[in-house]
mmCIF file of C-alpha atoms in Angstrom:
data_model
loop_
_atom_site.group_PDB
_atom_site.id
_atom_site.type_symbol
_atom_site.label_atom_id
_atom_site.label_comp_id
_atom_site.label_asym_id
_atom_site.label_seq_id
_atom_site.Cartn_x
_atom_site.Cartn_y
_atom_site.Cartn_z
ATOM 1 C CA UNK A 644 43.657 126.423 129.579
ATOM 2 C CA UNK A 645 47.515 126.098 128.183
ATOM 3 C CA UNK A 646 49.715 128.529 129.376
ATOM 4 C CA UNK A 647 51.337 130.973 126.972
ATOM 5 C CA UNK A 648 54.848 129.434 127.634
ATOM 6 C CA UNK A 649 53.418 125.895 127.026
ATOM 7 C CA UNK A 650 52.106 127.448 123.416
ATOM 8 C CA UNK A 651 55.526 128.864 122.717
ATOM 9 C CA UNK A 652 57.150 125.477 123.718
ATOM 10 C CA UNK A 653 55.161 123.557 120.932
ATOM 11 C CA UNK A 654 54.942 126.129 118.227
ATOM 12 C CA UNK A 655 58.969 126.231 118.542
ATOM 13 C CA UNK A 656 59.150 122.380 118.233
ATOM 14 C CA UNK A 657 56.628 122.053 115.315
ATOM 15 C CA UNK A 658 59.070 124.754 113.663
ATOM 16 C CA UNK A 659 62.224 122.555 114.490
ATOM 17 C CA UNK A 660 60.356 119.496 113.267
ATOM 18 C CA UNK A 661 59.488 120.844 110.001
ATOM 19 C CA UNK A 662 63.042 122.384 109.589
ATOM 20 C CA UNK A 663 64.158 118.753 110.386
ATOM 21 C CA UNK A 664 61.589 117.361 108.044
ATOM 22 C CA UNK A 665 62.923 119.370 105.279
ATOM 23 C CA UNK A 666 66.549 118.690 105.393
ATOM 24 C CA UNK A 667 65.945 115.221 105.926
ATOM 25 C CA UNK A 668 63.791 115.517 102.222
ATOM 26 C CA UNK A 669 66.629 117.508 100.632
ATOM 27 C CA UNK A 670 69.113 115.111 101.792
ATOM 28 C CA UNK A 671 67.658 112.648 100.463
ATOM 29 C CA UNK A 672 66.885 114.174 97.027
ATOM 30 C CA UNK A 673 70.630 115.045 96.309
ATOM 31 C CA UNK A 674 72.060 112.747 94.460
ATOM 32 C CA UNK A 675 74.963 110.868 95.835
ATOM 33 C CA UNK A 676 77.729 109.730 92.971
ATOM 34 C CA UNK A 677 77.025 106.330 91.563
ATOM 35 C CA UNK A 678 79.312 103.255 92.533
ATOM 36 C CA UNK A 679 79.420 102.413 88.776
ATOM 37 C CA UNK A 680 79.954 105.704 87.563
ATOM 38 C CA UNK A 681 83.000 106.110 89.826
ATOM 39 C CA UNK A 682 84.515 102.934 89.234
ATOM 40 C CA UNK A 683 83.838 104.031 85.719
ATOM 41 C CA UNK A 684 86.184 107.145 86.307
ATOM 42 C CA UNK A 685 88.875 105.592 88.618
ATOM 43 C CA UNK A 686 89.337 102.914 85.862
ATOM 44 C CA UNK A 687 89.893 105.247 83.119
ATOM 45 C CA UNK A 688 92.222 107.354 85.176
ATOM 46 C CA UNK A 689 94.619 104.714 85.273
ATOM 47 C CA UNK A 690 95.351 105.534 81.602
ATOM 48 C CA UNK A 691 96.524 109.023 82.684
ATOM 49 C CA UNK A 692 100.288 110.103 84.125
ATOM 50 C CA UNK A 693 98.607 111.755 87.276
ATOM 51 C CA UNK A 694 95.950 108.963 88.334
ATOM 52 C CA UNK A 695 95.078 110.756 91.708
ATOM 53 C CA UNK A 696 94.683 114.072 90.312
ATOM 54 C CA UNK A 697 92.719 112.852 87.685
ATOM 55 C CA UNK A 698 90.335 110.869 89.885
ATOM 56 C CA UNK A 699 89.803 113.754 92.172
ATOM 57 C CA UNK A 700 89.134 116.584 89.662
ATOM 58 C CA UNK A 701 86.443 114.311 87.925
ATOM 59 C CA UNK A 702 85.029 111.982 90.784
ATOM 60 C CA UNK A 703 82.564 114.761 91.760
ATOM 61 C CA UNK A 704 81.082 114.848 88.449
ATOM 62 C CA UNK A 705 80.063 111.253 88.208
ATOM 63 C CA UNK A 706 76.697 111.417 88.284
ATOM 64 C CA UNK A 707 77.049 113.615 84.778
ATOM 65 C CA UNK A 708 79.867 111.176 83.289
ATOM 66 C CA UNK A 709 77.763 108.038 84.075
ATOM 67 C CA UNK A 710 79.947 105.712 81.693
ATOM 68 C CA UNK A 711 80.454 107.829 79.098
ATOM 69 C CA UNK A 712 83.911 108.003 77.525
ATOM 70 C CA UNK A 713 83.380 111.121 75.679
ATOM 71 C CA UNK A 714 81.407 112.742 78.653
ATOM 72 C CA UNK A 715 84.444 112.050 80.833
ATOM 73 C CA UNK A 716 86.860 113.716 77.854
ATOM 74 C CA UNK A 717 84.680 116.618 77.390
ATOM 75 C CA UNK A 718 84.471 117.116 81.652
ATOM 76 C CA UNK A 719 88.618 116.659 81.714
ATOM 77 C CA UNK A 720 88.802 118.980 79.389
ATOM 78 C CA UNK A 721 86.326 121.583 80.922
ATOM 79 C CA UNK A 722 87.771 121.320 84.540
ATOM 80 C CA UNK A 723 91.026 122.166 82.718
ATOM 81 C CA UNK A 724 89.797 125.150 80.945
ATOM 82 C CA UNK A 725 88.310 126.028 84.178
ATOM 83 C CA UNK A 726 91.883 125.992 86.003
ATOM 84 C CA UNK A 727 93.628 127.738 83.357
ATOM 85 C CA UNK A 728 91.013 130.683 83.451
ATOM 86 C CA UNK A 729 91.518 130.951 87.225
ATOM 87 C CA UNK A 730 95.507 130.536 86.998
ATOM 88 C CA UNK A 731 95.179 133.206 84.367
ATOM 89 C CA UNK A 732 93.366 135.349 86.501
ATOM 90 C CA UNK A 733 95.865 134.890 89.515
ATOM 91 C CA UNK A 734 98.941 135.728 87.490
ATOM 92 C CA UNK A 735 97.712 138.607 85.825
ATOM 93 C CA UNK A 736 96.745 140.003 89.617
ATOM 94 C CA UNK A 737 100.303 139.280 90.741
ATOM 95 C CA UNK A 738 101.956 140.757 87.970
ATOM 96 C CA UNK A 739 99.950 144.151 88.864
ATOM 97 C CA UNK A 740 100.935 143.772 92.554
ATOM 98 C CA UNK A 741 103.642 145.996 94.370
ATOM 99 C CA UNK A 742 107.559 144.935 94.718
ATOM 100 C CA UNK A 743 107.219 142.641 91.558
ATOM 101 C CA UNK A 744 110.506 142.881 89.792
ATOM 102 C CA UNK A 745 110.420 143.751 85.910
ATOM 103 C CA UNK A 746 111.933 140.263 85.095
ATOM 104 C CA UNK A 747 109.160 138.684 86.804
ATOM 105 C CA UNK A 748 106.495 141.193 85.700
ATOM 106 C CA UNK A 749 107.666 140.253 82.308
ATOM 107 C CA UNK A 750 107.344 136.407 82.646
ATOM 108 C CA UNK A 751 104.386 136.537 83.946
ATOM 109 C CA UNK A 752 102.978 138.630 81.200
ATOM 110 C CA UNK A 753 104.485 136.069 78.582
ATOM 111 C CA UNK A 754 102.765 133.270 80.468
ATOM 112 C CA UNK A 755 99.307 134.970 80.691
ATOM 113 C CA UNK A 756 99.922 135.031 77.149
ATOM 114 C CA UNK A 757 100.694 131.596 76.958
ATOM 115 C CA UNK A 758 97.745 130.626 79.151
ATOM 116 C CA UNK A 759 95.073 132.660 76.856
ATOM 117 C CA UNK A 760 96.091 130.482 74.245
ATOM 118 C CA UNK A 761 95.735 127.493 75.998
ATOM 119 C CA UNK A 762 91.940 128.555 76.816
ATOM 120 C CA UNK A 763 91.432 129.195 73.224
ATOM 121 C CA UNK A 764 92.724 125.956 72.171
ATOM 122 C CA UNK A 765 90.659 123.922 74.885
ATOM 123 C CA UNK A 766 87.716 126.168 74.101
ATOM 124 C CA UNK A 767 87.795 125.100 70.363
ATOM 125 C CA UNK A 768 88.330 121.595 71.822
ATOM 126 C CA UNK A 769 85.468 121.606 73.586
ATOM 127 C CA UNK A 770 83.474 122.965 70.806
ATOM 128 C CA UNK A 771 84.590 120.116 68.498
ATOM 129 C CA UNK A 772 83.839 117.397 71.095
ATOM 130 C CA UNK A 773 80.136 118.752 71.285
ATOM 131 C CA UNK A 774 79.718 118.313 67.476
ATOM 132 C CA UNK A 775 81.949 115.295 67.139
ATOM 133 C CA UNK A 776 80.048 112.720 64.072
ATOM 134 C CA UNK A 777 80.691 109.513 63.251
ATOM 135 C CA UNK A 778 81.583 110.173 59.255
ATOM 136 C CA UNK A 779 83.919 112.798 60.166
ATOM 137 C CA UNK A 780 85.137 111.255 63.694
ATOM 138 C CA UNK A 781 88.422 110.546 63.309
ATOM 139 C CA UNK A 782 89.232 114.131 61.453
ATOM 140 C CA UNK A 783 87.581 116.087 64.158
ATOM 141 C CA UNK A 784 89.522 113.681 67.037
ATOM 142 C CA UNK A 785 92.541 114.773 65.190
ATOM 143 C CA UNK A 786 92.047 118.170 65.610
ATOM 144 C CA UNK A 787 91.109 118.058 69.212
ATOM 145 C CA UNK A 788 94.346 115.947 70.116
ATOM 146 C CA UNK A 789 96.230 118.388 67.967
ATOM 147 C CA UNK A 790 94.695 121.384 70.231
ATOM 148 C CA UNK A 791 94.840 119.990 73.767
ATOM 149 C CA UNK A 792 98.573 118.941 72.564
ATOM 150 C CA UNK A 793 99.276 122.611 71.785
ATOM 151 C CA UNK A 794 97.707 123.747 75.045
ATOM 152 C CA UNK A 795 100.045 121.260 76.978
ATOM 153 C CA UNK A 796 103.006 122.818 74.976
ATOM 154 C CA UNK A 797 101.882 126.569 75.907
ATOM 155 C CA UNK A 798 102.039 125.579 79.539
ATOM 156 C CA UNK A 799 105.403 123.712 79.385
ATOM 157 C CA UNK A 800 106.507 127.359 77.789
ATOM 158 C CA UNK A 801 105.035 129.296 80.251
ATOM 159 C CA UNK A 802 106.460 127.046 83.271
ATOM 160 C CA UNK A 803 109.737 127.205 81.509
ATOM 161 C CA UNK A 804 109.916 130.666 81.814
ATOM 162 C CA UNK A 805 110.057 130.614 85.489
ATOM 163 C CA UNK A 806 113.454 128.648 85.687
ATOM 164 C CA UNK A 807 116.625 129.954 86.917
ATOM 165 C CA UNK A 808 118.026 131.744 90.058
ATOM 166 C CA UNK A 809 116.642 135.205 89.054
ATOM 167 C CA UNK A 810 113.210 133.560 89.882
ATOM 168 C CA UNK A 811 113.549 132.748 92.967
ATOM 169 C CA UNK A 812 110.879 133.379 95.999
ATOM 170 C CA UNK A 813 107.364 133.130 96.765
ATOM 171 C CA UNK A 814 105.759 134.312 93.123
ATOM 172 C CA UNK A 815 107.969 131.948 91.004
ATOM 173 C CA UNK A 816 106.691 129.182 93.356
ATOM 174 C CA UNK A 817 103.027 129.972 93.375
ATOM 175 C CA UNK A 818 103.056 130.742 89.699
ATOM 176 C CA UNK A 819 104.718 127.305 88.897
ATOM 177 C CA UNK A 820 102.513 124.967 91.411
ATOM 178 C CA UNK A 821 99.106 126.934 89.267
ATOM 179 C CA UNK A 822 100.855 126.412 85.648
ATOM 180 C CA UNK A 823 101.911 122.705 86.794
ATOM 181 C CA UNK A 824 98.533 121.580 87.880
ATOM 182 C CA UNK A 825 97.081 122.997 84.747
ATOM 183 C CA UNK A 826 99.617 120.941 82.759
ATOM 184 C CA UNK A 827 98.737 117.931 85.119
ATOM 185 C CA UNK A 828 95.201 118.452 83.984
ATOM 186 C CA UNK A 829 95.677 118.717 80.461
ATOM 187 C CA UNK A 830 97.934 115.979 80.119
ATOM 188 C CA UNK A 831 95.119 113.954 82.033
ATOM 189 C CA UNK A 832 92.546 115.243 79.552
ATOM 190 C CA UNK A 833 94.582 114.329 76.663
ATOM 191 C CA UNK A 834 94.917 110.688 77.866
ATOM 192 C CA UNK A 835 91.299 110.359 78.182
ATOM 193 C CA UNK A 836 90.919 111.553 74.465
ATOM 194 C CA UNK A 837 93.114 109.460 73.284
ATOM 195 C CA UNK A 838 91.248 106.843 75.646
ATOM 196 C CA UNK A 839 87.722 107.616 74.094
ATOM 197 C CA UNK A 840 89.537 107.515 70.348
ATOM 198 C CA UNK A 841 90.906 104.136 70.550
ATOM 199 C CA UNK A 842 87.285 103.013 72.027
ATOM 200 C CA UNK A 843 85.723 104.470 69.390
ATOM 201 C CA UNK A 844 87.997 103.194 66.880
#
């Protein structure tokens, strides 16, 4: 007759084996980035100004993008949109913090308005990309290029508002870092849109 401790041991062992089996099956089911897709993204990013940022921001979506130039461009816009939204939220929170000078708070308010324009323009671009059609391709891609270019201008205007000695400090460093990142993502997205347009043409 088995002792109670032996029964507990085998019961615990069975549970551990079951958990281990579940984890292994889950890992096996988790899709890993396709090597061909990853290489496609890397090659496509060579047409951008900020190649490393391009690859790191998009390679995690390799399974979605596959080797599609249009999906690559759409994903780049979506990544940029997400970054613009989070940067805008950060700036709103900072502007409401205690100890912020009136000049800095005013610059952040202007910057948030510019970022709202950026978000609007990127959303319009995504909507147009989803509905892009062969017969109206050139007209629609021109609109998308115009909107993303306008978003990049908005971000540059925002960044310019934090220049000058009066803006020195941690807030300036933090804000400019966020804006520069969004601007670089926007620049990359525009390059990938242009690449898609040239391939389609």
